Amino acid sequence: MSAALEARLGQPWKKPPFISSPGLRWTLLIGGVIYLILAIYSIDVNWARVYRGLDRGWQFVIAFANPDFTSRAGEIKDGMIESAVMAFASTVVGIGISIPIGLGAARNISILPVYLVCRSVIALSRALNEIVVAILLVAIFGFGPLAGFLTLSFATIGFLSKLLAEEIEDMDRIQAEAVRSTGASWLQRYTYGIHPQVVPRLIGLSIYRLDINFRESAVLGIVGAGGIGATLNTAFDRYEFDTAAAILLVIIVTVMALEYLSGIIRARVQ
């Protein structure tokens, strides 16, 4: 008995497979490979068009070695200012709306009807892609930064509200209950029991969302929602790759500066 136990204990441990049945495991694997092959073959690729596009793609790549910041400096400046204003304004408005929605979407501090309504708003905001919303708002309000501002504000609400609600649900309840036990009102309970715990996270997320909104403003401009994206789209349409490279470099530098700044602010807040 001891020899059998020793022999069993001496066997190396092997992680059990995710699917215990070998037949089912191999069937799923082979089926996945067949599906992948069929999916690739179902894509209609015009290889002649791809070959002709390689030359323009290479011209765009080498344009980064000699970007043109001067020919359309005025347009680049106006587009960057428009994107910055649009991103900052949408972030501020989105934060202002997200705070009450996030509070209502936290199940541990809100009643069920309010919770369901706020969660529905968050689900709607997260279900619609920014491009889809931007196309719809451009059709309603016309070309320009107003459509981009509304789109980014709408996206910010879904992003911040969800994360704020989860932060409130995961907070330390002892502090909030201690404030509540003193007979404090709901507003006092939030001010002294909830706010101090979630505000550092809220500030970090807000700065991160500002970074996202600036990057998204470059994409929304392609569909006519204003910002530097419109200037970038015009440069591509005219095959002005040196100008397009300059615009992309400006966007990259700006995003990196925002990332560095957000790291400093988050460190100070923490």
Short mmCIF file of C-alpha atoms in Angstrom, two decimals:
data_model
loop_
_atom_site.label_atom_id
_atom_site.label_comp_id
_atom_site.label_asym_id
_atom_site.label_seq_id
_atom_site.Cartn_x
_atom_site.Cartn_y
_atom_site.Cartn_z
CA MET A 1 0.00 0.00 0.00
CA SER A 2 2.81 2.41 0.93
CA ALA A 3 4.72 1.55 -2.26
CA ALA A 4 1.63 2.29 -4.38
CA LEU A 5 1.10 5.57 -2.52
CA GLU A 6 4.75 6.48 -3.00
CA ALA A 7 4.56 5.74 -6.70
CA ARG A 8 1.42 7.86 -7.03
CA LEU A 9 2.90 10.77 -5.08
CA GLY A 10 5.99 10.61 -7.25
CA GLN A 11 4.04 11.26 -10.45
CA PRO A 12 4.38 14.84 -11.73
CA TRP A 13 1.23 16.95 -11.55
CA LYS A 14 -0.42 17.82 -14.83
CA LYS A 15 -2.94 20.55 -15.29
CA PRO A 16 -6.29 19.00 -16.24
CA PRO A 17 -7.57 20.00 -19.68
CA PHE A 18 -10.27 22.66 -19.94
CA ILE A 19 -12.46 20.15 -21.80
CA SER A 20 -12.19 16.74 -20.25
CA SER A 21 -13.55 14.76 -23.22
CA PRO A 22 -10.77 14.20 -25.81
CA GLY A 23 -13.28 13.63 -28.61
CA LEU A 24 -15.10 16.89 -27.92
CA ARG A 25 -11.80 18.72 -27.53
CA TRP A 26 -10.44 17.58 -30.90
CA THR A 27 -13.80 18.18 -32.60
CA LEU A 28 -13.86 21.79 -31.43
CA LEU A 29 -10.23 22.31 -32.42
CA ILE A 30 -10.65 20.89 -35.92
CA GLY A 31 -13.95 22.74 -36.37
CA GLY A 32 -12.31 26.01 -35.32
CA VAL A 33 -9.47 25.52 -37.83
CA ILE A 34 -11.92 24.71 -40.64
CA TYR A 35 -14.04 27.76 -39.78
CA LEU A 36 -10.96 29.99 -39.77
CA ILE A 37 -9.89 28.72 -43.21
CA LEU A 38 -13.38 29.22 -44.65
CA ALA A 39 -13.61 32.69 -43.13
CA ILE A 40 -10.28 33.72 -44.69
CA TYR A 41 -11.31 32.39 -48.10
CA SER A 42 -14.65 34.20 -47.88
CA ILE A 43 -12.88 37.60 -47.74
CA ASP A 44 -12.88 39.18 -51.17
CA VAL A 45 -9.40 40.68 -51.49
CA ASN A 46 -8.37 42.47 -54.66
CA TRP A 47 -4.66 41.66 -54.63
CA ALA A 48 -4.00 43.87 -57.65
CA ARG A 49 -5.50 46.79 -55.73
CA VAL A 50 -3.38 45.91 -52.71
CA TYR A 51 -0.24 45.84 -54.86
CA ARG A 52 -1.04 49.28 -56.30
CA GLY A 53 -1.67 50.60 -52.80
CA LEU A 54 1.71 49.45 -51.50
CA ASP A 55 3.42 52.31 -53.30
CA ARG A 56 1.17 54.93 -51.69
CA GLY A 57 1.58 53.21 -48.35
CA TRP A 58 5.35 53.40 -48.66
CA GLN A 59 5.14 57.08 -49.60
CA PHE A 60 3.13 57.68 -46.43
CA VAL A 61 5.69 55.82 -44.30
CA ILE A 62 8.67 57.75 -45.65
CA ALA A 63 6.72 61.01 -45.21
CA PHE A 64 7.36 60.70 -41.46
CA ALA A 65 11.03 61.35 -42.21
CA ASN A 66 10.15 64.75 -43.66
CA PRO A 67 6.80 65.93 -42.22
CA ASP A 68 5.39 69.23 -43.48
CA PHE A 69 4.39 71.45 -40.55
CA THR A 70 4.38 74.72 -42.49
CA SER A 71 2.21 74.38 -45.62
CA ARG A 72 -1.01 73.99 -43.65
CA ALA A 73 0.15 75.28 -40.29
CA GLY A 74 -2.95 77.43 -39.88
CA GLU A 75 -5.32 74.56 -40.56
CA ILE A 76 -3.37 72.24 -38.24
CA LYS A 77 -3.43 74.86 -35.48
CA ASP A 78 -7.17 75.49 -35.85
CA GLY A 79 -7.90 71.76 -35.93
CA MET A 80 -5.83 71.08 -32.82
CA ILE A 81 -7.50 73.93 -30.92
CA GLU A 82 -10.92 72.68 -32.00
CA SER A 83 -10.09 69.13 -30.90
CA ALA A 84 -8.69 70.32 -27.57
CA VAL A 85 -11.73 72.49 -26.84
CA MET A 86 -14.10 69.75 -27.94
CA ALA A 87 -12.34 67.10 -25.81
CA PHE A 88 -12.11 69.31 -22.70
CA ALA A 89 -15.70 70.57 -22.91
CA SER A 90 -17.14 67.10 -23.51
CA THR A 91 -15.12 65.70 -20.61
CA VAL A 92 -16.34 68.40 -18.20
CA VAL A 93 -19.98 67.99 -19.27
CA GLY A 94 -19.69 64.21 -19.23
CA ILE A 95 -18.24 64.22 -15.71
CA GLY A 96 -21.02 66.52 -14.47
CA ILE A 97 -23.68 64.16 -15.81
CA SER A 98 -21.83 60.96 -14.92
CA ILE A 99 -21.60 61.66 -11.18
CA PRO A 100 -25.37 61.54 -10.45
CA ILE A 101 -25.86 58.67 -12.88
CA GLY A 102 -22.96 56.76 -11.30
CA LEU A 103 -24.43 57.31 -7.84
CA GLY A 104 -27.80 56.06 -9.01
CA ALA A 105 -26.22 53.04 -10.70
CA ALA A 106 -24.52 51.89 -7.47
CA ARG A 107 -26.83 49.25 -6.03
CA ASN A 108 -25.60 49.66 -2.45
CA ILE A 109 -26.70 53.30 -2.10
CA SER A 110 -29.66 53.73 -4.50
CA ILE A 111 -33.19 52.41 -4.63
CA LEU A 112 -34.18 49.87 -7.26
CA PRO A 113 -36.14 52.14 -9.68
CA VAL A 114 -33.32 54.70 -9.78
CA TYR A 115 -30.78 51.92 -10.16
CA LEU A 116 -32.59 50.41 -13.16
CA VAL A 117 -32.98 53.78 -14.91
CA CYS A 118 -29.32 54.73 -14.43
CA ARG A 119 -28.09 51.31 -15.50
CA SER A 120 -30.24 51.59 -18.63
CA VAL A 121 -28.63 54.93 -19.49
CA ILE A 122 -25.18 53.43 -19.03
CA ALA A 123 -26.05 50.39 -21.14
CA LEU A 124 -27.40 52.60 -23.94
CA SER A 125 -24.30 54.79 -23.92
CA ARG A 126 -21.93 51.83 -23.99
CA ALA A 127 -23.91 49.94 -26.62
CA LEU A 128 -23.57 52.64 -29.29
CA ASN A 129 -20.17 53.17 -30.87
CA GLU A 130 -18.88 56.74 -31.09
CA ILE A 131 -18.72 56.61 -34.88
CA VAL A 132 -22.37 55.56 -35.12
CA VAL A 133 -23.45 58.30 -32.74
CA ALA A 134 -21.32 60.86 -34.58
CA ILE A 135 -22.85 59.95 -37.96
CA LEU A 136 -26.33 60.30 -36.48
CA LEU A 137 -25.57 63.65 -34.84
CA VAL A 138 -23.86 64.98 -37.97
CA ALA A 139 -27.04 64.15 -39.88
CA ILE A 140 -29.06 66.08 -37.27
CA PHE A 141 -26.81 69.07 -36.48
CA GLY A 142 -24.69 69.18 -39.61
CA PHE A 143 -20.91 69.16 -39.99
CA GLY A 144 -18.89 70.79 -37.24
CA PRO A 145 -17.64 70.41 -33.67
CA LEU A 146 -21.12 70.45 -32.09
CA ALA A 147 -21.78 66.90 -33.27
CA GLY A 148 -18.36 65.81 -32.00
CA PHE A 149 -18.89 67.51 -28.63
CA LEU A 150 -22.25 65.78 -28.12
CA THR A 151 -20.85 62.43 -29.22
CA LEU A 152 -17.90 62.56 -26.82
CA SER A 153 -20.12 63.77 -23.97
CA PHE A 154 -22.48 60.83 -24.58
CA ALA A 155 -19.58 58.36 -24.63
CA THR A 156 -18.05 59.88 -21.48
CA ILE A 157 -21.29 59.32 -19.57
CA GLY A 158 -21.29 55.57 -20.23
CA PHE A 159 -17.58 55.23 -19.46
CA LEU A 160 -17.36 57.22 -16.23
CA SER A 161 -20.77 56.30 -14.82
CA LYS A 162 -20.09 52.57 -15.03
CA LEU A 163 -16.64 52.75 -13.45
CA LEU A 164 -17.80 55.20 -10.76
CA ALA A 165 -20.73 52.94 -9.86
CA GLU A 166 -18.42 49.93 -9.59
CA GLU A 167 -16.01 51.93 -7.43
CA ILE A 168 -18.84 52.88 -5.06
CA GLU A 169 -20.07 49.28 -4.89
CA ASP A 170 -16.54 48.09 -3.99
CA MET A 171 -15.83 50.80 -1.41
CA ASP A 172 -15.27 50.22 2.30
CA ARG A 173 -18.80 50.20 3.74
CA ILE A 174 -17.66 50.63 7.33
CA GLN A 175 -16.84 54.30 6.83
CA ALA A 176 -20.17 55.02 5.13
CA GLU A 177 -22.13 53.09 7.76
CA ALA A 178 -20.31 54.90 10.55
CA VAL A 179 -21.43 58.23 9.11
CA ARG A 180 -24.94 56.90 8.63
CA SER A 181 -25.13 55.69 12.25
CA THR A 182 -24.74 59.28 13.44
CA GLY A 183 -28.09 60.15 11.86
CA ALA A 184 -26.55 61.91 8.87
CA SER A 185 -28.66 62.64 5.81
CA TRP A 186 -28.04 60.99 2.45
CA LEU A 187 -26.07 64.03 1.25
CA GLN A 188 -23.92 64.06 4.39
CA ARG A 189 -23.39 60.32 4.07
CA TYR A 190 -22.12 60.84 0.53
CA THR A 191 -19.98 63.87 1.43
CA TYR A 192 -18.20 62.30 4.39
CA GLY A 193 -18.52 58.55 3.84
CA ILE A 194 -18.42 57.97 0.08
CA HIS A 195 -16.83 60.99 -1.60
CA PRO A 196 -13.41 60.73 0.14
CA GLN A 197 -13.09 57.10 -0.96
CA VAL A 198 -13.98 57.51 -4.63
CA VAL A 199 -12.68 60.99 -5.52
CA PRO A 200 -9.05 59.91 -6.22
CA ARG A 201 -10.30 57.22 -8.58
CA LEU A 202 -12.75 59.66 -10.18
CA ILE A 203 -10.00 62.19 -10.85
CA GLY A 204 -7.77 59.55 -12.41
CA LEU A 205 -10.57 58.26 -14.61
CA SER A 206 -11.53 61.79 -15.64
CA ILE A 207 -8.01 62.56 -16.83
CA TYR A 208 -7.88 59.24 -18.62
CA ARG A 209 -11.19 60.03 -20.33
CA LEU A 210 -9.84 63.42 -21.42
CA ASP A 211 -7.01 61.54 -23.12
CA ILE A 212 -9.50 59.22 -24.81
CA ASN A 213 -11.73 62.09 -25.93
CA PHE A 214 -8.83 63.88 -27.57
CA ARG A 215 -7.86 60.76 -29.49
CA GLU A 216 -11.48 60.09 -30.43
CA SER A 217 -11.86 63.66 -31.70
CA ALA A 218 -9.27 62.86 -34.36
CA VAL A 219 -11.37 59.90 -35.50
CA LEU A 220 -14.74 61.68 -35.37
CA GLY A 221 -13.44 64.42 -37.65
CA ILE A 222 -13.27 61.87 -40.46
CA VAL A 223 -17.09 61.63 -40.46
CA GLY A 224 -17.48 65.41 -40.29
CA ALA A 225 -17.71 65.91 -36.53
CA GLY A 226 -15.00 68.59 -36.38
CA GLY A 227 -11.56 68.58 -34.86
CA ILE A 228 -8.15 67.75 -36.22
CA GLY A 229 -9.58 64.62 -37.84
CA ALA A 230 -11.22 66.71 -40.55
CA THR A 231 -7.85 68.26 -41.43
CA LEU A 232 -6.24 64.82 -41.39
CA ASN A 233 -8.94 63.42 -43.67
CA THR A 234 -8.47 66.29 -46.10
CA ALA A 235 -4.72 65.67 -46.21
CA PHE A 236 -5.28 61.99 -47.02
CA ASP A 237 -7.83 62.82 -49.70
CA ARG A 238 -5.29 65.12 -51.39
CA TYR A 239 -2.49 62.55 -50.96
CA GLU A 240 -0.55 65.13 -48.93
CA PHE A 241 1.22 62.46 -46.92
CA ASP A 242 3.83 64.86 -45.52
CA THR A 243 1.05 67.00 -44.02
CA ALA A 244 -0.78 63.90 -42.75
CA ALA A 245 2.45 62.71 -41.11
CA ALA A 246 2.85 66.10 -39.44
CA ILE A 247 -0.71 65.96 -38.09
CA LEU A 248 -0.23 62.43 -36.74
CA LEU A 249 3.03 63.43 -35.06
CA VAL A 250 1.29 66.38 -33.39
CA ILE A 251 -1.48 64.07 -32.17
CA ILE A 252 1.03 61.53 -30.83
CA VAL A 253 3.04 64.17 -28.98
CA THR A 254 -0.12 65.68 -27.49
CA VAL A 255 -1.43 62.31 -26.30
CA MET A 256 1.96 61.45 -24.75
CA ALA A 257 2.02 64.82 -22.97
CA LEU A 258 -1.50 64.20 -21.62
CA GLU A 259 -0.46 60.74 -20.44
CA TYR A 260 2.57 62.15 -18.64
CA LEU A 261 0.47 64.91 -17.07
CA SER A 262 -2.23 62.49 -15.96
CA GLY A 263 0.41 60.30 -14.27
CA ILE A 264 1.70 63.28 -12.29
CA ILE A 265 -1.80 64.36 -11.24
CA ARG A 266 -2.83 60.84 -10.24
CA ALA A 267 0.32 60.45 -8.16
CA ARG A 268 -0.37 63.71 -6.32
CA VAL A 269 -4.02 62.82 -5.72
CA GLN A 270 -3.19 59.34 -4.44
#
